GROMACS .gro file of N, CA, C and O in nm:
model
  300
    1UNK      N    1  10.540   8.917   9.110
    1UNK     CA    2  10.438   8.964   9.256
    1UNK      C    3  10.346   9.117   9.242
    1UNK      O    4  10.444   9.176   9.129
    2UNK      N    5  10.306   9.128   9.269
    2UNK     CA    6  10.196   9.268   9.226
    2UNK      C    7  10.249   9.345   9.346
    2UNK      O    8  10.252   9.482   9.299
    3UNK      N    9  10.314   9.355   9.432
    3UNK     CA   10  10.321   9.466   9.549
    3UNK      C   11  10.496   9.354   9.576
    3UNK      O   12  10.538   9.294   9.607
    4UNK      N   13  10.581   9.501   9.566
    4UNK     CA   14  10.712   9.488   9.524
    4UNK      C   15  10.767   9.549   9.649
    4UNK      O   16  10.706   9.676   9.683
    5UNK      N   17  10.861   9.538   9.698
    5UNK     CA   18  10.917   9.598   9.802
    5UNK      C   19  11.067   9.633   9.835
    5UNK      O   20  11.177   9.584   9.747
    6UNK      N   21  11.091   9.795   9.797
    6UNK     CA   22  11.195   9.895   9.779
    6UNK      C   23  11.270   9.907   9.903
    6UNK      O   24  11.303  10.024   9.841
    7UNK      N   25  11.289   9.852   9.990
    7UNK     CA   26  11.319   9.911  10.113
    7UNK      C   27  11.466   9.906  10.123
    7UNK      O   28  11.540  10.029  10.135
    8UNK      N   29  11.532   9.854  10.002
    8UNK     CA   30  11.693   9.796  10.013
    8UNK      C   31  11.729   9.956   9.968
    8UNK      O   32  11.795  10.025  10.010
    9UNK      N   33  11.668   9.989   9.858
    9UNK     CA   34  11.686  10.128   9.758
    9UNK      C   35  11.710  10.212   9.892
    9UNK      O   36  11.782  10.329   9.883
   10UNK      N   37  11.572  10.233   9.934
   10UNK     CA   38  11.574  10.365  10.024
   10UNK      C   39  11.693  10.341  10.125
   10UNK      O   40  11.692  10.493  10.176
   11UNK      N   41  11.707  10.232  10.216
   11UNK     CA   42  11.814  10.232  10.338
   11UNK      C   43  11.946  10.317  10.244
   11UNK      O   44  11.978  10.341  10.269
   12UNK      N   45  11.960  10.243  10.120
   12UNK     CA   46  12.069  10.267  10.072
   12UNK      C   47  12.098  10.433   9.996
   12UNK      O   48  12.175  10.477  10.053
   13UNK      N   49  11.955  10.480   9.963
   13UNK     CA   50  11.949  10.616   9.954
   13UNK      C   51  11.995  10.722  10.127
   13UNK      O   52  12.065  10.842  10.103
   14UNK      N   53  11.920  10.663  10.211
   14UNK     CA   54  11.964  10.755  10.344
   14UNK      C   55  12.069  10.718  10.436
   14UNK      O   56  12.099  10.802  10.510
   15UNK      N   57  12.153  10.607  10.355
   15UNK     CA   58  12.295  10.597  10.447
   15UNK      C   59  12.269  10.516  10.555
   15UNK      O   60  12.355  10.518  10.651
   16UNK      N   61  12.166  10.423  10.544
   16UNK     CA   62  12.125  10.361  10.698
   16UNK      C   63  12.145  10.214  10.667
   16UNK      O   64  12.123  10.191  10.531
   17UNK      N   65  12.181  10.142  10.740
   17UNK     CA   66  12.179  10.006  10.764
   17UNK      C   67  12.101   9.895  10.796
   17UNK      O   68  12.008  10.009  10.859
   18UNK      N   69  12.047   9.807  10.748
   18UNK     CA   70  11.921   9.754  10.805
   18UNK      C   71  11.934   9.702  10.954
   18UNK      O   72  11.830   9.737  10.999
   19UNK      N   73  12.076   9.681  10.960
   19UNK     CA   74  12.093   9.641  11.151
   19UNK      C   75  12.078   9.790  11.232
   19UNK      O   76  11.992   9.815  11.323
   20UNK      N   77  12.084   9.908  11.169
   20UNK     CA   78  12.069  10.023  11.219
   20UNK      C   79  11.859  10.039  11.233
   20UNK      O   80  11.816  10.075  11.300
   21UNK      N   81  11.807  10.004  11.097
   21UNK     CA   82  11.703  10.002  11.106
   21UNK      C   83  11.635   9.963  11.215
   21UNK      O   84  11.508   9.987  11.272
   22UNK      N   85  11.653   9.821  11.209
   22UNK     CA   86  11.626   9.742  11.295
   22UNK      C   87  11.631   9.761  11.424
   22UNK      O   88  11.495   9.750  11.491
   23UNK      N   89  11.732   9.882  11.505
   23UNK     CA   90  11.699   9.882  11.637
   23UNK      C   91  11.621  10.005  11.673
   23UNK      O   92  11.554  10.022  11.766
   24UNK      N   93  11.627  10.089  11.514
   24UNK     CA   94  11.530  10.212  11.565
   24UNK      C   95  11.421  10.157  11.580
   24UNK      O   96  11.246  10.232  11.666
   25UNK      N   97  11.340  10.084  11.464
   25UNK     CA   98  11.178  10.057  11.473
   25UNK      C   99  11.164   9.936  11.581
   25UNK      O  100  11.044   9.915  11.623
   26UNK      N  101  11.270   9.869  11.634
   26UNK     CA  102  11.158   9.768  11.729
   26UNK      C  103  11.196   9.621  11.679
   26UNK      O  104  11.085   9.534  11.716
   27UNK      N  105  11.266   9.549  11.558
   27UNK     CA  106  11.182   9.449  11.475
   27UNK      C  107  11.339   9.376  11.462
   27UNK      O  108  11.488   9.423  11.479
   28UNK      N  109  11.340   9.262  11.461
   28UNK     CA  110  11.452   9.141  11.433
   28UNK      C  111  11.499   9.148  11.272
   28UNK      O  112  11.455   9.221  11.224
   29UNK      N  113  11.632   9.150  11.243
   29UNK     CA  114  11.704   9.157  11.149
   29UNK      C  115  11.671   9.002  11.031
   29UNK      O  116  11.653   9.077  10.916
   30UNK      N  117  11.594   8.921  11.127
   30UNK     CA  118  11.541   8.845  11.031
   30UNK      C  119  11.395   8.885  10.962
   30UNK      O  120  11.377   8.859  10.842
   31UNK      N  121  11.343   8.965  11.073
   31UNK     CA  122  11.188   8.976  10.996
   31UNK      C  123  11.223   9.082  10.935
   31UNK      O  124  11.122   9.126  10.814
   32UNK      N  125  11.293   9.205  10.920
   32UNK     CA  126  11.350   9.303  10.849
   32UNK      C  127  11.389   9.187  10.726
   32UNK      O  128  11.357   9.251  10.567
   33UNK      N  129  11.474   9.119  10.697
   33UNK     CA  130  11.538   9.081  10.613
   33UNK      C  131  11.403   9.000  10.530
   33UNK      O  132  11.405   9.007  10.393
   34UNK      N  133  11.328   8.934  10.582
   34UNK     CA  134  11.213   8.894  10.515
   34UNK      C  135  11.125   8.969  10.465
   34UNK      O  136  11.067   8.990  10.294
   35UNK      N  137  11.175   9.103  10.504
   35UNK     CA  138  11.035   9.207  10.421
   35UNK      C  139  11.110   9.239  10.318
   35UNK      O  140  11.070   9.282  10.181
   36UNK      N  141  11.252   9.280  10.308
   36UNK     CA  142  11.307   9.332  10.226
   36UNK      C  143  11.335   9.243  10.116
   36UNK      O  144  11.349   9.292   9.982
   37UNK      N  145  11.324   9.130  10.121
   37UNK     CA  146  11.312   9.024  10.027
   37UNK      C  147  11.163   9.030   9.957
   37UNK      O  148  11.184   8.932   9.818
   38UNK      N  149  11.063   9.081   9.995
   38UNK     CA  150  10.985   9.054   9.925
   38UNK      C  151  10.891   8.924   9.964
   38UNK      O  152  10.748   8.910   9.897
   39UNK      N  153  10.929   8.841  10.087
   39UNK     CA  154  10.887   8.753  10.103
   39UNK      C  155  10.783   8.717  10.202
   39UNK      O  156  10.729   8.630  10.253
   40UNK      N  157  10.743   8.826  10.271
   40UNK     CA  158  10.651   8.878  10.406
   40UNK      C  159  10.519   8.843  10.319
   40UNK      O  160  10.499   8.907  10.232
   41UNK      N  161  10.432   8.788  10.411
   41UNK     CA  162  10.296   8.752  10.381
   41UNK      C  163  10.233   8.893  10.407
   41UNK      O  164  10.098   8.910  10.387
   42UNK      N  165  10.277   8.946  10.519
   42UNK     CA  166  10.213   9.067  10.590
   42UNK      C  167  10.319   9.121  10.637
   42UNK      O  168  10.390   9.105  10.713
   43UNK      N  169  10.285   9.228  10.706
   43UNK     CA  170  10.344   9.336  10.801
   43UNK      C  171  10.270   9.479  10.847
   43UNK      O  172  10.121   9.490  10.799
   44UNK      N  173  10.266   9.454  10.976
   44UNK     CA  174  10.197   9.550  11.068
   44UNK      C  175  10.218   9.711  11.023
   44UNK      O  176  10.316   9.729  11.004
   45UNK      N  177  10.102   9.818  11.004
   45UNK     CA  178  10.098   9.931  10.976
   45UNK      C  179  10.162   9.997  11.104
   45UNK      O  180  10.239  10.105  11.025
   46UNK      N  181  10.222   9.961  11.213
   46UNK     CA  182  10.255  10.043  11.331
   46UNK      C  183  10.406  10.003  11.255
   46UNK      O  184  10.497  10.091  11.309
   47UNK      N  185  10.466   9.879  11.192
   47UNK     CA  186  10.597   9.863  11.193
   47UNK      C  187  10.617   9.955  11.048
   47UNK      O  188  10.756  10.025  11.032
   48UNK      N  189  10.549   9.954  10.950
   48UNK     CA  190  10.563  10.064  10.796
   48UNK      C  191  10.578  10.154  10.871
   48UNK      O  192  10.674  10.308  10.813
   49UNK      N  193  10.468  10.225  10.995
   49UNK     CA  194  10.478  10.361  11.030
   49UNK      C  195  10.631  10.412  11.092
   49UNK      O  196  10.679  10.487  11.041
   50UNK      N  197  10.697  10.305  11.161
   50UNK     CA  198  10.808  10.319  11.163
   50UNK      C  199  10.884  10.373  11.104
   50UNK      O  200  11.026  10.429  11.077
   51UNK      N  201  10.880  10.265  11.035
   51UNK     CA  202  11.015  10.255  10.898
   51UNK      C  203  11.009  10.382  10.861
   51UNK      O  204  11.111  10.426  10.813
   52UNK      N  205  10.869  10.443  10.788
   52UNK     CA  206  10.887  10.495  10.696
   52UNK      C  207  10.912  10.671  10.771
   52UNK      O  208  10.981  10.737  10.740
   53UNK      N  209  10.904  10.692  10.922
   53UNK     CA  210  10.928  10.805  11.011
   53UNK      C  211  11.073  10.821  11.001
   53UNK      O  212  11.092  10.901  10.983
   54UNK      N  213  11.134  10.680  11.044
   54UNK     CA  214  11.288  10.677  11.082
   54UNK      C  215  11.386  10.697  10.939
   54UNK      O  216  11.473  10.762  10.957
   55UNK      N  217  11.308  10.619  10.810
   55UNK     CA  218  11.362  10.664  10.696
   55UNK      C  219  11.319  10.809  10.637
   55UNK      O  220  11.434  10.861  10.505
   56UNK      N  221  11.205  10.917  10.677
   56UNK     CA  222  11.192  10.980  10.622
   56UNK      C  223  11.132  10.972  10.475
   56UNK      O  224  11.115  11.089  10.396
   57UNK      N  225  11.026  10.829  10.486
   57UNK     CA  226  10.966  10.859  10.352
   57UNK      C  227  10.817  10.781  10.370
   57UNK      O  228  10.786  10.827  10.429
   58UNK      N  229  10.765  10.756  10.233
   58UNK     CA  230  10.629  10.774  10.246
   58UNK      C  231  10.605  10.601  10.190
   58UNK      O  232  10.721  10.539  10.160
   59UNK      N  233  10.487  10.553  10.245
   59UNK     CA  234  10.473  10.402  10.230
   59UNK      C  235  10.511  10.351  10.091
   59UNK      O  236  10.579  10.266  10.055
   60UNK      N  237  10.422  10.464   9.962
   60UNK     CA  238  10.487  10.424   9.816
   60UNK      C  239  10.614  10.450   9.776
   60UNK      O  240  10.598  10.410   9.705
   61UNK      N  241  10.685  10.488   9.904
   61UNK     CA  242  10.830  10.453   9.857
   61UNK      C  243  10.895  10.322   9.893
   61UNK      O  244  10.993  10.273   9.802
   62UNK      N  245  10.819  10.295   9.940
   62UNK     CA  246  10.881  10.133  10.024
   62UNK      C  247  10.813  10.009   9.946
   62UNK      O  248  10.865   9.935   9.869
   63UNK      N  249  10.689  10.067   9.895
   63UNK     CA  250  10.580   9.919   9.859
   63UNK      C  251  10.533   9.990   9.715
   63UNK      O  252  10.478  10.115   9.695
   64UNK      N  253  10.541   9.913   9.589
   64UNK     CA  254  10.479   9.962   9.481
   64UNK      C  255  10.403   9.840   9.450
   64UNK      O  256  10.419   9.714   9.442
   65UNK      N  257  10.305   9.889   9.370
   65UNK     CA  258  10.154   9.808   9.333
   65UNK      C  259  10.193   9.794   9.169
   65UNK      O  260  10.202   9.890   9.127
   66UNK      N  261  10.193   9.657   9.122
   66UNK     CA  262  10.265   9.704   8.961
   66UNK      C  263  10.145   9.648   8.888
   66UNK      O  264  10.145   9.625   8.778
   67UNK      N  265   9.992   9.702   8.921
   67UNK     CA  266   9.892   9.667   8.861
   67UNK      C  267   9.821   9.539   8.854
   67UNK      O  268   9.729   9.521   8.770
   68UNK      N  269   9.908   9.415   8.901
   68UNK     CA  270   9.827   9.298   8.888
   68UNK      C  271   9.754   9.215   8.990
   68UNK      O  272   9.800   9.238   9.106
   69UNK      N  273   9.693   9.163   8.980
   69UNK     CA  274   9.611   9.080   9.085
   69UNK      C  275   9.674   8.925   9.148
   69UNK      O  276   9.701   8.869   9.041
   70UNK      N  277   9.747   8.956   9.200
   70UNK     CA  278   9.808   8.833   9.277
   70UNK      C  279   9.712   8.725   9.324
   70UNK      O  280   9.667   8.753   9.473
   71UNK      N  281   9.669   8.628   9.337
   71UNK     CA  282   9.584   8.511   9.419
   71UNK      C  283   9.706   8.429   9.504
   71UNK      O  284   9.754   8.328   9.459
   72UNK      N  285   9.684   8.454   9.595
   72UNK     CA  286   9.722   8.309   9.718
   72UNK      C  287   9.722   8.208   9.698
   72UNK      O  288   9.582   8.161   9.710
   73UNK      N  289   9.846   8.084   9.660
   73UNK     CA  290   9.792   7.969   9.694
   73UNK      C  291   9.741   7.910   9.738
   73UNK      O  292   9.731   7.809   9.726
   74UNK      N  293   9.739   7.942   9.882
   74UNK     CA  294   9.656   7.919   9.986
   74UNK      C  295   9.536   7.926  10.018
   74UNK      O  296   9.434   7.870  10.070
   75UNK      N  297   9.462   8.002   9.899
   75UNK     CA  298   9.314   8.021   9.937
   75UNK      C  299   9.232   7.892   9.890
   75UNK      O  300   9.244   7.863   9.777
   0.00000   0.00000   0.00000
């Protein structure tokens, strides 16, 4: 996958559970789980903004680009 999600690592570093983050950000545990697993097809900038603010991190700490182009099979 060209974009990988490292949210689990940041949560552990901050000593925060996903349930706590969900309550702060205002998203469901199911949606956060989809994001954490890397299976999300998209995420709102406002959600990323809230996650970064509450975790005290940068977008680049959560999302990493591996330098490869991934072509969506649906296109």
